[in-house]
Coordinates of C-alpha atoms in Angstrom, one line a residue:
X1 CA -8.7 20.7 -28.1
X2 CA -7.2 24.1 -29.0
X3 CA -5.2 24.8 -32.2
X4 CA -1.5 25.7 -32.0
X5 CA 0.0 29.0 -33.2
X6 CA 1.6 27.0 -36.1
X7 CA -1.8 25.6 -37.2
X8 CA -3.4 29.1 -37.2
X9 CA -0.5 30.5 -39.3
X10 CA -1.4 27.7 -41.9
X11 CA -5.0 28.9 -42.3
X12 CA -5.6 30.4 -45.8
X13 CA -7.0 33.7 -44.3
X14 CA -3.7 34.2 -42.4
X15 CA -1.5 33.0 -45.3
X16 CA -3.0 35.8 -47.5
X17 CA -1.4 38.3 -45.2
X18 CA 2.1 36.8 -45.8
X19 CA 2.9 35.9 -42.2
X20 CA 6.5 35.8 -41.0
X21 CA 7.8 34.7 -37.6
X22 CA 10.1 37.4 -36.3
X23 CA 10.8 36.0 -32.8
X24 CA 9.8 33.4 -30.3
X25 CA 9.7 30.5 -32.7
X26 CA 10.0 28.2 -29.7
X27 CA 6.5 29.0 -28.7
X28 CA 4.8 28.1 -32.0
X29 CA 3.5 24.8 -30.5
X30 CA 1.6 26.7 -27.8
X31 CA -2.2 26.3 -27.8
X32 CA -4.4 29.2 -28.7
X33 CA -7.6 29.5 -26.6
X34 CA -8.9 32.6 -28.3
X35 CA -8.1 35.4 -30.8
X36 CA -8.3 38.9 -29.6
X37 CA -7.9 42.1 -31.8
X38 CA -6.7 45.0 -29.6
X39 CA -5.5 48.5 -30.5
X40 CA -4.6 49.6 -26.9
X41 CA -1.3 49.4 -25.2
X42 CA -2.5 48.3 -21.8
X43 CA -4.5 45.3 -23.0
X44 CA -2.8 42.6 -20.8
X45 CA -5.0 43.1 -17.7
X46 CA -8.1 42.3 -19.9
X47 CA -6.8 39.0 -21.0
X48 CA -7.1 35.5 -19.4
X49 CA -4.1 33.7 -21.0
X50 CA -3.9 31.6 -24.2
X51 CA -5.0 34.5 -26.5
X52 CA -3.4 35.3 -29.8
X53 CA -3.4 39.1 -29.9
X54 CA -3.9 40.8 -33.3
X55 CA -2.9 44.5 -33.7
X56 CA -1.9 47.0 -36.3
X57 CA 0.4 48.7 -33.8
X58 CA -1.2 52.1 -34.1
X59 CA -1.6 52.4 -30.3
X60 CA 1.9 51.4 -29.5
X61 CA 4.7 53.8 -28.8
X62 CA 8.0 53.7 -30.6
X63 CA 10.4 53.9 -27.6
X64 CA 12.1 50.7 -26.5
X65 CA 10.9 50.9 -22.9
X66 CA 7.2 51.0 -23.7
X67 CA 7.5 48.2 -26.3
X68 CA 9.4 46.0 -23.9
X69 CA 6.8 46.6 -21.2
X70 CA 4.0 45.8 -23.6
X71 CA 5.5 42.4 -24.5
X72 CA 6.4 41.7 -20.9
X73 CA 2.8 42.2 -19.8
X74 CA 1.5 40.0 -22.6
X75 CA 3.9 37.2 -21.7
X76 CA 3.1 37.6 -18.0
X77 CA -0.6 37.0 -18.6
X78 CA 0.2 33.9 -20.7
X79 CA -0.7 35.2 -24.2
X80 CA -0.1 32.6 -26.9
X81 CA 1.5 35.1 -29.3
X82 CA 1.4 38.5 -30.9
X83 CA 0.5 39.2 -34.6
X84 CA 1.4 42.7 -35.9
X85 CA 0.2 44.0 -39.3
X86 CA 2.9 46.0 -41.1
X87 CA 0.6 48.5 -42.9
X88 CA -0.5 51.4 -40.7
X89 CA 2.2 52.0 -38.0
X90 CA 5.3 50.1 -39.2
X91 CA 5.7 49.1 -42.8
X92 CA 9.1 47.5 -43.3
X93 CA 10.0 45.9 -40.0
X94 CA 9.2 45.9 -36.3
X95 CA 11.4 47.7 -33.7
X96 CA 14.2 45.6 -32.4
X97 CA 13.1 46.1 -28.8
X98 CA 9.7 44.4 -29.6
X99 CA 11.5 41.4 -31.2
X100 CA 14.1 41.1 -28.4
X101 CA 11.4 41.0 -25.7
X102 CA 9.4 38.4 -27.5
X103 CA 12.4 36.2 -28.1
X104 CA 13.4 36.5 -24.4
X105 CA 10.0 35.2 -23.4
X106 CA 9.7 32.6 -26.1
X107 CA 6.4 34.2 -27.2
X108 CA 5.8 34.0 -31.0
X109 CA 5.9 37.4 -32.7
X110 CA 4.5 37.3 -36.2
X111 CA 4.2 40.1 -38.8
X112 CA 1.7 40.3 -41.7
X113 CA 3.1 42.3 -44.6
X114 CA -0.4 42.7 -46.2
X115 CA -3.6 44.2 -44.9
X116 CA -5.6 41.4 -43.3
X117 CA -9.2 41.3 -42.1
X118 CA -8.8 40.5 -38.4
X119 CA -12.5 39.6 -38.2
X120 CA -12.0 36.9 -40.8
X121 CA -9.0 35.5 -38.8
X122 CA -11.1 35.5 -35.7
X123 CA -13.9 33.6 -37.4
X124 CA -11.5 31.0 -38.9
X125 CA -9.8 30.4 -35.5
X126 CA -13.1 30.2 -33.6
X127 CA -14.2 27.7 -36.2
X128 CA -11.2 25.5 -35.6
X129 CA -11.8 25.7 -31.8
X130 CA -15.5 24.8 -32.1
X131 CA -14.7 22.0 -34.5
X132 CA -12.1 20.6 -32.1
X133 CA -14.5 21.0 -29.2
X134 CA -17.2 19.1 -31.0
X135 CA -14.8 16.4 -31.9
X136 CA -13.7 16.1 -28.2
X137 CA -17.3 15.9 -27.1
X138 CA -18.0 13.1 -29.6
X139 CA -14.9 11.3 -28.5
X140 CA -15.9 11.8 -24.8
X141 CA -19.3 10.4 -25.6
X142 CA -17.8 7.3 -27.3
X143 CA -15.4 6.8 -24.4
X144 CA -18.3 7.1 -21.9
X145 CA -20.3 4.5 -23.9
X146 CA -17.3 2.1 -24.1
X147 CA -16.4 2.2 -20.4
X148 CA -20.1 2.2 -19.3
X149 CA -20.4 -1.1 -21.2
X150 CA -17.3 -2.4 -19.5
X151 CA -18.8 -1.5 -16.1
X152 CA -22.1 -3.2 -16.8
X153 CA -20.3 -6.3 -18.1
X154 CA -18.2 -6.5 -14.9
X155 CA -15.0 -6.4 -16.9
X156 CA -11.8 -7.6 -15.3
X157 CA -8.9 -5.2 -14.8
X158 CA -6.9 -6.7 -17.7
X159 CA -9.8 -6.1 -20.1
X160 CA -10.2 -2.5 -18.9
X161 CA -6.5 -1.8 -19.3
X162 CA -6.6 -3.4 -22.8
X163 CA -9.3 -0.9 -23.8
X164 CA -7.4 2.0 -22.3
X165 CA -4.3 1.1 -24.3
X166 CA -6.4 0.7 -27.5
X167 CA -8.3 4.0 -27.2
X168 CA -5.3 6.1 -26.0
X169 CA -2.5 4.3 -27.8
X170 CA -0.5 4.6 -24.6
X171 CA 1.0 2.1 -22.2
X172 CA -1.0 1.8 -19.0
X173 CA -0.3 0.3 -15.6
X174 CA -2.6 -0.4 -12.6
X175 CA -0.7 -0.4 -9.3
X176 CA -1.4 -0.6 -5.6
X177 CA -0.7 2.3 -3.4
X178 CA 2.3 0.4 -2.3
X179 CA 3.5 0.5 -6.0
X180 CA 3.0 -3.2 -6.7
X181 CA 1.9 -3.8 -10.3
X182 CA -1.6 -5.4 -10.5
X183 CA -2.1 -5.3 -14.2
X184 CA -0.7 -3.6 -17.3
X185 CA -0.9 -3.2 -21.1
X186 CA 2.1 -2.2 -23.1
X187 CA 0.1 -0.9 -26.1
X188 CA 2.3 -3.1 -28.3
X189 CA 5.6 -2.2 -26.6
X190 CA 8.0 -4.4 -24.7
X191 CA 6.9 -5.3 -21.2
X192 CA 10.5 -5.3 -19.8
X193 CA 11.0 -1.6 -20.7
X194 CA 7.6 -0.6 -19.2
X195 CA 8.0 -2.5 -15.8
X196 CA 11.8 -2.3 -15.2
X197 CA 12.4 -0.9 -11.7
X198 CA 8.7 0.1 -11.5
X199 CA 8.4 0.4 -7.7
X200 CA 11.3 2.8 -7.4
X201 CA 10.2 4.9 -10.4
X202 CA 6.6 5.0 -9.1
X203 CA 7.6 6.1 -5.6
X204 CA 9.2 9.1 -7.2
X205 CA 6.0 10.3 -8.8
X206 CA 3.7 12.0 -6.3
X207 CA 0.7 14.1 -7.4
X208 CA -1.4 16.4 -5.3
X209 CA -4.7 15.9 -7.1
X210 CA -6.7 12.8 -7.9
X211 CA -5.9 13.2 -11.6
X212 CA -2.7 15.0 -12.5
X213 CA 0.1 15.0 -15.1
X214 CA 3.7 14.6 -13.8
X215 CA 5.7 16.4 -16.5
X216 CA 9.2 15.1 -15.3
X217 CA 8.2 11.4 -15.4
X218 CA 5.7 11.8 -18.3
X219 CA 3.0 10.1 -16.3
X220 CA -0.7 10.8 -16.3
X221 CA -1.8 9.5 -12.9
X222 CA -5.3 9.1 -11.5
X223 CA -6.2 7.6 -8.1
X224 CA -8.5 4.5 -8.1
X225 CA -11.0 4.0 -5.3
X226 CA -14.5 4.7 -4.1
X227 CA -16.3 5.5 -0.9
X228 CA -13.3 7.1 0.6
X229 CA -11.2 3.9 0.2
X230 CA -8.5 4.5 -2.3
X231 CA -6.5 1.4 -3.1
X232 CA -4.5 2.0 -6.3
X233 CA -3.3 4.3 -9.1
X234 CA -3.8 4.1 -12.8
X235 CA -0.8 5.4 -14.8
X236 CA -0.7 6.3 -18.5
X237 CA 2.7 6.9 -19.8
X238 CA 2.5 10.2 -21.8
X239 CA 5.8 11.6 -23.1
X240 CA 3.9 14.9 -23.9
X241 CA 1.2 16.7 -21.8
X242 CA -2.0 14.6 -22.3
X243 CA -4.8 15.6 -24.5
X244 CA -8.2 16.1 -22.8
X245 CA -9.5 12.8 -24.1
X246 CA -6.6 11.0 -22.5
X247 CA -7.6 12.5 -19.1
X248 CA -11.2 11.4 -19.8
X249 CA -10.1 7.9 -20.6
X250 CA -7.9 7.6 -17.4
X251 CA -10.7 8.9 -15.2
X252 CA -13.4 6.7 -16.7
X253 CA -11.2 3.6 -16.6
X254 CA -10.4 4.4 -12.9
X255 CA -14.2 4.5 -12.2
X256 CA -14.7 1.2 -13.9
X257 CA -11.9 -0.4 -11.9
X258 CA -13.3 1.0 -8.6
X259 CA -16.8 -0.2 -9.4
X260 CA -15.5 -3.7 -10.3
X261 CA -13.6 -3.9 -7.0
X262 CA -16.7 -2.9 -5.0
X263 CA -18.9 -5.4 -6.9
X264 CA -16.3 -8.1 -6.4
X265 CA -16.1 -7.4 -2.7
X266 CA -19.8 -7.3 -2.4
X267 CA -20.1 -10.6 -4.3
X268 CA -17.4 -12.2 -2.3
X269 CA -19.0 -10.8 0.9
X270 CA -22.3 -12.5 0.3
X271 CA -20.7 -15.7 -0.8
X272 CA -18.4 -15.8 2.2
X273 CA -21.4 -15.2 4.5
X274 CA -23.3 -18.1 2.9
X275 CA -20.2 -20.4 3.1
X276 CA -19.5 -19.4 6.7
X277 CA -23.0 -20.3 7.8
X278 CA -22.7 -23.8 6.4
X279 CA -19.2 -24.3 7.9
X280 CA -20.5 -23.1 11.3
X281 CA -23.4 -25.5 11.2
X282 CA -21.0 -28.4 10.2
X283 CA -18.7 -27.6 13.1
X284 CA -21.5 -27.0 15.7
X285 CA -22.9 -30.6 15.7
X286 CA -21.7 -34.1 14.9
X287 CA -25.0 -34.5 13.0
X288 CA -25.3 -31.8 10.2
X289 CA -28.8 -30.3 9.4
X290 CA -30.8 -32.4 6.9
X291 CA -30.9 -29.6 4.3
X292 CA -27.2 -28.8 4.5
X293 CA -26.2 -30.9 1.5
X294 CA -28.9 -29.3 -0.7
X295 CA -27.8 -25.8 0.4
X296 CA -24.2 -26.5 -0.3
X297 CA -25.1 -28.0 -3.7
X298 CA -27.0 -24.8 -4.4
X299 CA -23.8 -22.9 -3.8
X300 CA -21.9 -25.0 -6.3
X301 CA -20.3 -27.3 -3.7
X302 CA -21.7 -30.8 -3.9
X303 CA -21.0 -32.9 -0.8
X304 CA -22.4 -36.3 -1.7
X305 CA -20.3 -39.0 -3.5
X306 CA -17.2 -36.8 -3.0
X307 CA -13.9 -36.8 -1.3
X308 CA -14.1 -34.2 1.5
X309 CA -11.1 -32.6 3.0
X310 CA -11.0 -30.0 5.8
X311 CA -8.6 -27.2 5.4
X312 CA -7.4 -24.5 7.8
X313 CA -5.5 -21.4 6.6
X314 CA -4.1 -19.0 9.1
X315 CA -1.6 -16.2 9.3
X316 CA 1.9 -17.3 10.2
X317 CA 3.3 -17.2 13.7
X318 CA 5.1 -13.9 12.9
X319 CA 1.8 -12.1 12.3
X320 CA 0.3 -10.5 15.4
X321 CA -3.4 -11.2 15.8
X322 CA -4.2 -7.8 17.5
X323 CA -5.9 -5.5 17.3
X324 CA -9.1 -7.3 16.4
X325 CA -10.0 -5.0 13.6
X326 CA -6.7 -5.5 11.9
X327 CA -7.0 -9.3 12.4
X328 CA -10.4 -9.4 10.8
X329 CA -9.1 -7.4 7.8
X330 CA -6.3 -9.9 7.3
X331 CA -8.6 -12.8 7.7
X332 CA -11.1 -11.3 5.2
X333 CA -8.3 -10.9 2.6
X334 CA -7.1 -14.4 3.4
X335 CA -10.5 -15.8 2.9
X336 CA -10.8 -14.1 -0.5
X337 CA -7.3 -15.3 -1.5
X338 CA -8.2 -18.9 -0.4
X339 CA -11.5 -18.8 -2.4
X340 CA -9.6 -17.5 -5.5
X341 CA -7.0 -20.2 -5.1
X342 CA -9.6 -22.9 -5.0
X343 CA -11.1 -21.6 -8.2
X344 CA -7.7 -21.5 -9.9
X345 CA -7.0 -25.0 -8.6
X346 CA -10.4 -26.0 -10.1
X347 CA -11.8 -27.5 -6.9
X348 CA -15.2 -26.7 -5.4
X349 CA -14.9 -25.5 -1.8
X350 CA -16.8 -23.9 1.1
X351 CA -14.6 -21.1 2.4
X352 CA -15.3 -18.9 5.4
X353 CA -14.1 -17.3 8.6
X354 CA -15.6 -19.2 11.6
X355 CA -13.3 -17.9 14.4
X356 CA -10.8 -15.2 15.1
X357 CA -7.7 -17.0 14.1
X358 CA -8.1 -18.8 10.8
X359 CA -10.0 -19.3 7.5
X360 CA -11.7 -22.7 7.2
X361 CA -12.4 -24.5 4.0
X362 CA -14.1 -27.8 3.0
X363 CA -12.9 -29.1 -0.3
X364 CA -15.3 -31.2 -2.4
X365 CA -13.2 -33.4 -4.7
X366 CA -14.5 -36.0 -7.3
X367 CA -13.8 -39.6 -6.3
X368 CA -11.4 -40.1 -9.3
X369 CA -9.3 -37.0 -8.7
X370 CA -5.8 -37.0 -7.2
X371 CA -6.4 -35.4 -3.8
X372 CA -2.7 -34.9 -3.1
X373 CA -2.2 -33.2 -6.5
X374 CA -5.1 -30.9 -5.9
X375 CA -3.8 -30.0 -2.5
X376 CA -0.4 -29.1 -3.9
X377 CA -2.0 -26.9 -6.6
X378 CA -4.2 -25.2 -3.9
X379 CA -1.2 -24.6 -1.6
X380 CA 0.9 -23.2 -4.5
X381 CA -1.9 -20.7 -5.4
X382 CA -2.3 -19.6 -1.7
X383 CA 1.4 -19.2 -1.0
X384 CA 2.0 -17.3 -4.3
X385 CA -0.4 -14.6 -3.6
X386 CA -0.8 -14.0 0.2
X387 CA -2.8 -10.9 1.0
X388 CA -0.8 -7.9 2.4
X389 CA 2.4 -10.0 2.1
X390 CA 1.2 -12.1 5.1
X391 CA 3.0 -15.6 5.4
X392 CA 0.4 -18.3 5.9
X393 CA 0.2 -21.8 7.4
X394 CA -1.9 -24.3 5.5
X395 CA -3.1 -27.5 7.2
X396 CA -5.4 -30.3 6.0
X397 CA -7.4 -32.9 7.7
X398 CA -8.0 -36.5 6.9
X399 CA -9.9 -37.2 3.6
X400 CA -13.4 -38.5 4.3
X401 CA -16.3 -39.5 2.1
X402 CA -19.4 -38.6 4.0
X403 CA -20.8 -35.3 5.3
X404 CA -21.1 -36.6 8.8
X405 CA -17.3 -37.2 8.9
X406 CA -16.6 -33.7 7.4
X407 CA -16.6 -32.1 10.9
X408 CA -13.8 -34.4 12.0
X409 CA -11.6 -33.4 9.0
X410 CA -12.3 -29.7 9.7
X411 CA -11.4 -30.0 13.4
X412 CA -8.4 -32.0 12.7
X413 CA -7.1 -29.4 10.1
X414 CA -7.5 -26.6 12.7
X415 CA -5.5 -28.6 15.3
X416 CA -2.8 -29.4 12.8
X417 CA -2.6 -25.7 11.8
X418 CA -2.2 -24.6 15.4
X419 CA 0.6 -27.2 15.9
X420 CA 2.3 -26.3 12.7
X421 CA 2.7 -22.7 13.8
X422 CA 5.6 -24.0 16.1
X423 CA 6.9 -26.5 13.7
X424 CA 10.4 -25.9 12.5
X425 CA 9.6 -27.5 9.2
X426 CA 8.3 -25.4 6.3
X427 CA 5.9 -27.2 4.1
X428 CA 3.4 -26.2 1.4
X429 CA 0.7 -27.9 3.6
X430 CA 0.8 -29.9 6.8
X431 CA -1.0 -33.1 7.7
X432 CA -1.5 -34.7 11.1
X433 CA 1.4 -37.0 10.5
X434 CA 3.7 -34.0 9.9
X435 CA 3.2 -32.5 13.4
X436 CA 3.5 -35.9 15.1
X437 CA 3.4 -35.7 19.0
X438 CA 2.6 -32.0 19.0
X439 CA -0.4 -32.6 16.7
X440 CA -1.7 -35.5 18.9
X441 CA -1.5 -33.2 21.9
X442 CA -3.5 -30.5 20.1
X443 CA -6.2 -33.1 19.4
X444 CA -6.2 -33.9 23.2
X445 CA -5.8 -30.3 24.4
X446 CA -9.2 -30.2 26.0
X447 CA -8.7 -33.5 27.8
X448 CA -8.5 -33.0 31.6
X449 CA -6.2 -35.9 32.0
X450 CA -3.6 -34.2 29.7
X451 CA -3.9 -31.0 31.7
X452 CA -3.5 -32.9 35.0
X453 CA -0.4 -34.7 33.7
X454 CA 1.3 -31.4 32.7
X455 CA 0.5 -29.8 36.0
X456 CA 1.7 -32.8 37.9
X457 CA 5.0 -32.8 36.1
X458 CA 5.8 -29.1 36.0
X459 CA 3.7 -27.2 38.6
X460 CA 6.5 -27.2 41.2
X461 CA 9.0 -25.8 38.8
X462 CA 6.6 -23.2 37.5
X463 CA 5.8 -22.1 41.1
X464 CA 9.5 -21.7 41.8
X465 CA 10.0 -19.5 38.8
X466 CA 6.9 -17.3 39.8
X467 CA 8.1 -17.0 43.4
X468 CA 11.8 -16.2 42.7
X469 CA 11.7 -14.6 39.2
X470 CA 14.0 -17.4 37.9
X471 CA 13.8 -18.9 34.4
X472 CA 14.3 -22.6 35.1
X473 CA 11.4 -23.5 32.8
X474 CA 13.3 -21.9 29.9
X475 CA 16.4 -23.8 30.9
X476 CA 14.4 -27.1 30.9
X477 CA 12.9 -26.2 27.5
X478 CA 16.3 -25.6 26.0
X479 CA 17.5 -28.9 27.3
X480 CA 14.6 -31.0 25.9
X481 CA 14.5 -29.1 22.6
X482 CA 18.2 -30.1 22.1
X483 CA 17.5 -33.8 22.8
X484 CA 19.3 -33.7 26.2
X485 CA 22.5 -32.4 24.7
X486 CA 23.8 -30.1 27.5
X487 CA 26.5 -28.4 25.6
X488 CA 24.2 -27.5 22.7
X489 CA 21.5 -26.3 25.0
X490 CA 24.0 -24.1 27.0
X491 CA 25.2 -22.5 23.7
X492 CA 21.6 -21.9 22.6
X493 CA 20.9 -20.3 26.0
X494 CA 24.0 -18.1 25.7
X495 CA 25.3 -19.4 29.1
X496 CA 28.6 -21.0 30.2
X497 CA 28.3 -24.8 30.5
X498 CA 29.2 -24.5 34.3
X499 CA 26.3 -22.1 35.0
X500 CA 23.9 -24.1 32.8
X501 CA 24.8 -27.4 34.5
X502 CA 24.2 -25.8 37.8
X503 CA 20.7 -24.8 36.7
X504 CA 20.0 -28.3 35.5
X505 CA 21.1 -29.7 38.9
X506 CA 18.7 -27.2 40.6
X507 CA 15.8 -28.5 38.3
X508 CA 16.6 -32.1 39.2
X509 CA 16.5 -31.1 42.9
X510 CA 13.2 -29.2 42.6
X511 CA 11.4 -31.8 40.5
X512 CA 13.0 -34.9 42.2
X513 CA 13.9 -36.5 38.9
X514 CA 17.1 -37.3 37.1
X515 CA 17.7 -35.7 33.8
X516 CA 19.9 -38.6 32.9
X517 CA 16.8 -40.8 32.8
X518 CA 15.4 -41.0 29.3
X519 CA 11.8 -41.7 30.6
X520 CA 11.9 -38.7 32.9
X521 CA 13.2 -36.4 30.1
X522 CA 10.4 -37.7 27.8
X523 CA 7.7 -37.1 30.4
X524 CA 9.0 -33.5 30.9
X525 CA 9.1 -32.9 27.2
X526 CA 5.5 -34.1 26.7
X527 CA 4.4 -31.9 29.6
X528 CA 6.0 -28.9 28.1
X529 CA 4.3 -29.6 24.7
X530 CA 1.0 -30.0 26.6
X531 CA 1.5 -26.6 28.1
X532 CA 2.1 -25.1 24.7
X533 CA -1.1 -26.4 23.2
X534 CA -3.3 -25.7 26.3
X535 CA -6.2 -23.4 25.4
X536 CA -5.8 -19.9 26.8

């Protein structure tokens, strides 16, 4: 906004005075906030910094100490430079002490060898400043109009960053607070150079204010967020200190991005609520409400003459599901990620959170479509962008073709997902056939006969462990998990074979069975699996 010392020296009214830079040439690029004519030696305390001081020198002493102190005080207050007319006090040259002090501070010291009207200089410089201010105001107004239009249009981050790069001419990056890149625009430069080692570079750039320039990195950084919930940073790469309009661009773009996220969350929140209501009604009764099909169609998910597939998406086994607030936050993010994945896979779906463990979805697929191919695309999209770096388990139920059968597919998917948490096999998505016996037991988990069977097989051993603090149940589990291979089970239990065999003999004695009998081992294995899937 403000002219530099060099630009002022190029003004015709200044050039008439035959200006010459005597010292401090390094500061010629400094900005001049104002021009001040002063004929007193102790002027510094009346200044605010950024002034170009004009003087004839008539009030200045000739001794080196006074002249040095005069320049030191001007430099200390941040004066942009000193212009001395060589007419009234000094006529040929300035004292060396004056020039030496100015050079030491890097403050421009300029002489005018001809008499110059200081008032004309002041008017010319003020004209430059006002002209620059008006130009900045016009530019700010244009920036405001541009980014307001983007806000109203609900522009995506990529479009916002494209406009930032166009108006500023600078590369721009939108990152999370964890320094992951969400979007960027190179402003015509190579992306590799912009993003190389980004996370490490970004972690080294910390700013104390919401918008600040980090001179070492050459980054203009502004925090992105609203309602006290900051979630990212917008970074403009500025090799030089940014112009005022660049700051305006960064802050307006950050506002657009914050509003877009709020609107998207609100939109997703309302949509998830509507979807959850329909899914809950589907699961609540074998006979869905008569108007459910019409309501789903109104949400863009037709349920008639379609292939319907129930889906369950839940955090992996390594993700703790407490505390409840953190669980709900993870599930909300997972629901949004699942809905986005469905859109990218081009499949209509009801997506919602209906319990405290998983996200449910009902896919609506046209009769001619390849269901397996769609499920693969959906799984790929979900696994590629899990929220908060959370690993997920994706399970699907049987494909059905009527709304009344949709509940069975949804319930089956949930059971498969629960069973898949303990599955050693990593798959893009799991079906009932993939979890085999464990999946069957999940489907029968609420059956009293299965519960009674497990108790009959193992209650004596469990009581022994509880009474004596032993771990015979763990020993038995290692044995059946390794297919009855005693040596492998002993190694997995980190026990000597002799000690392990003794524990197996004790189990046989307590249960009254032979672990050499395949049917007995099978019964115990099924009982252990039934305990694993028993509702808590």
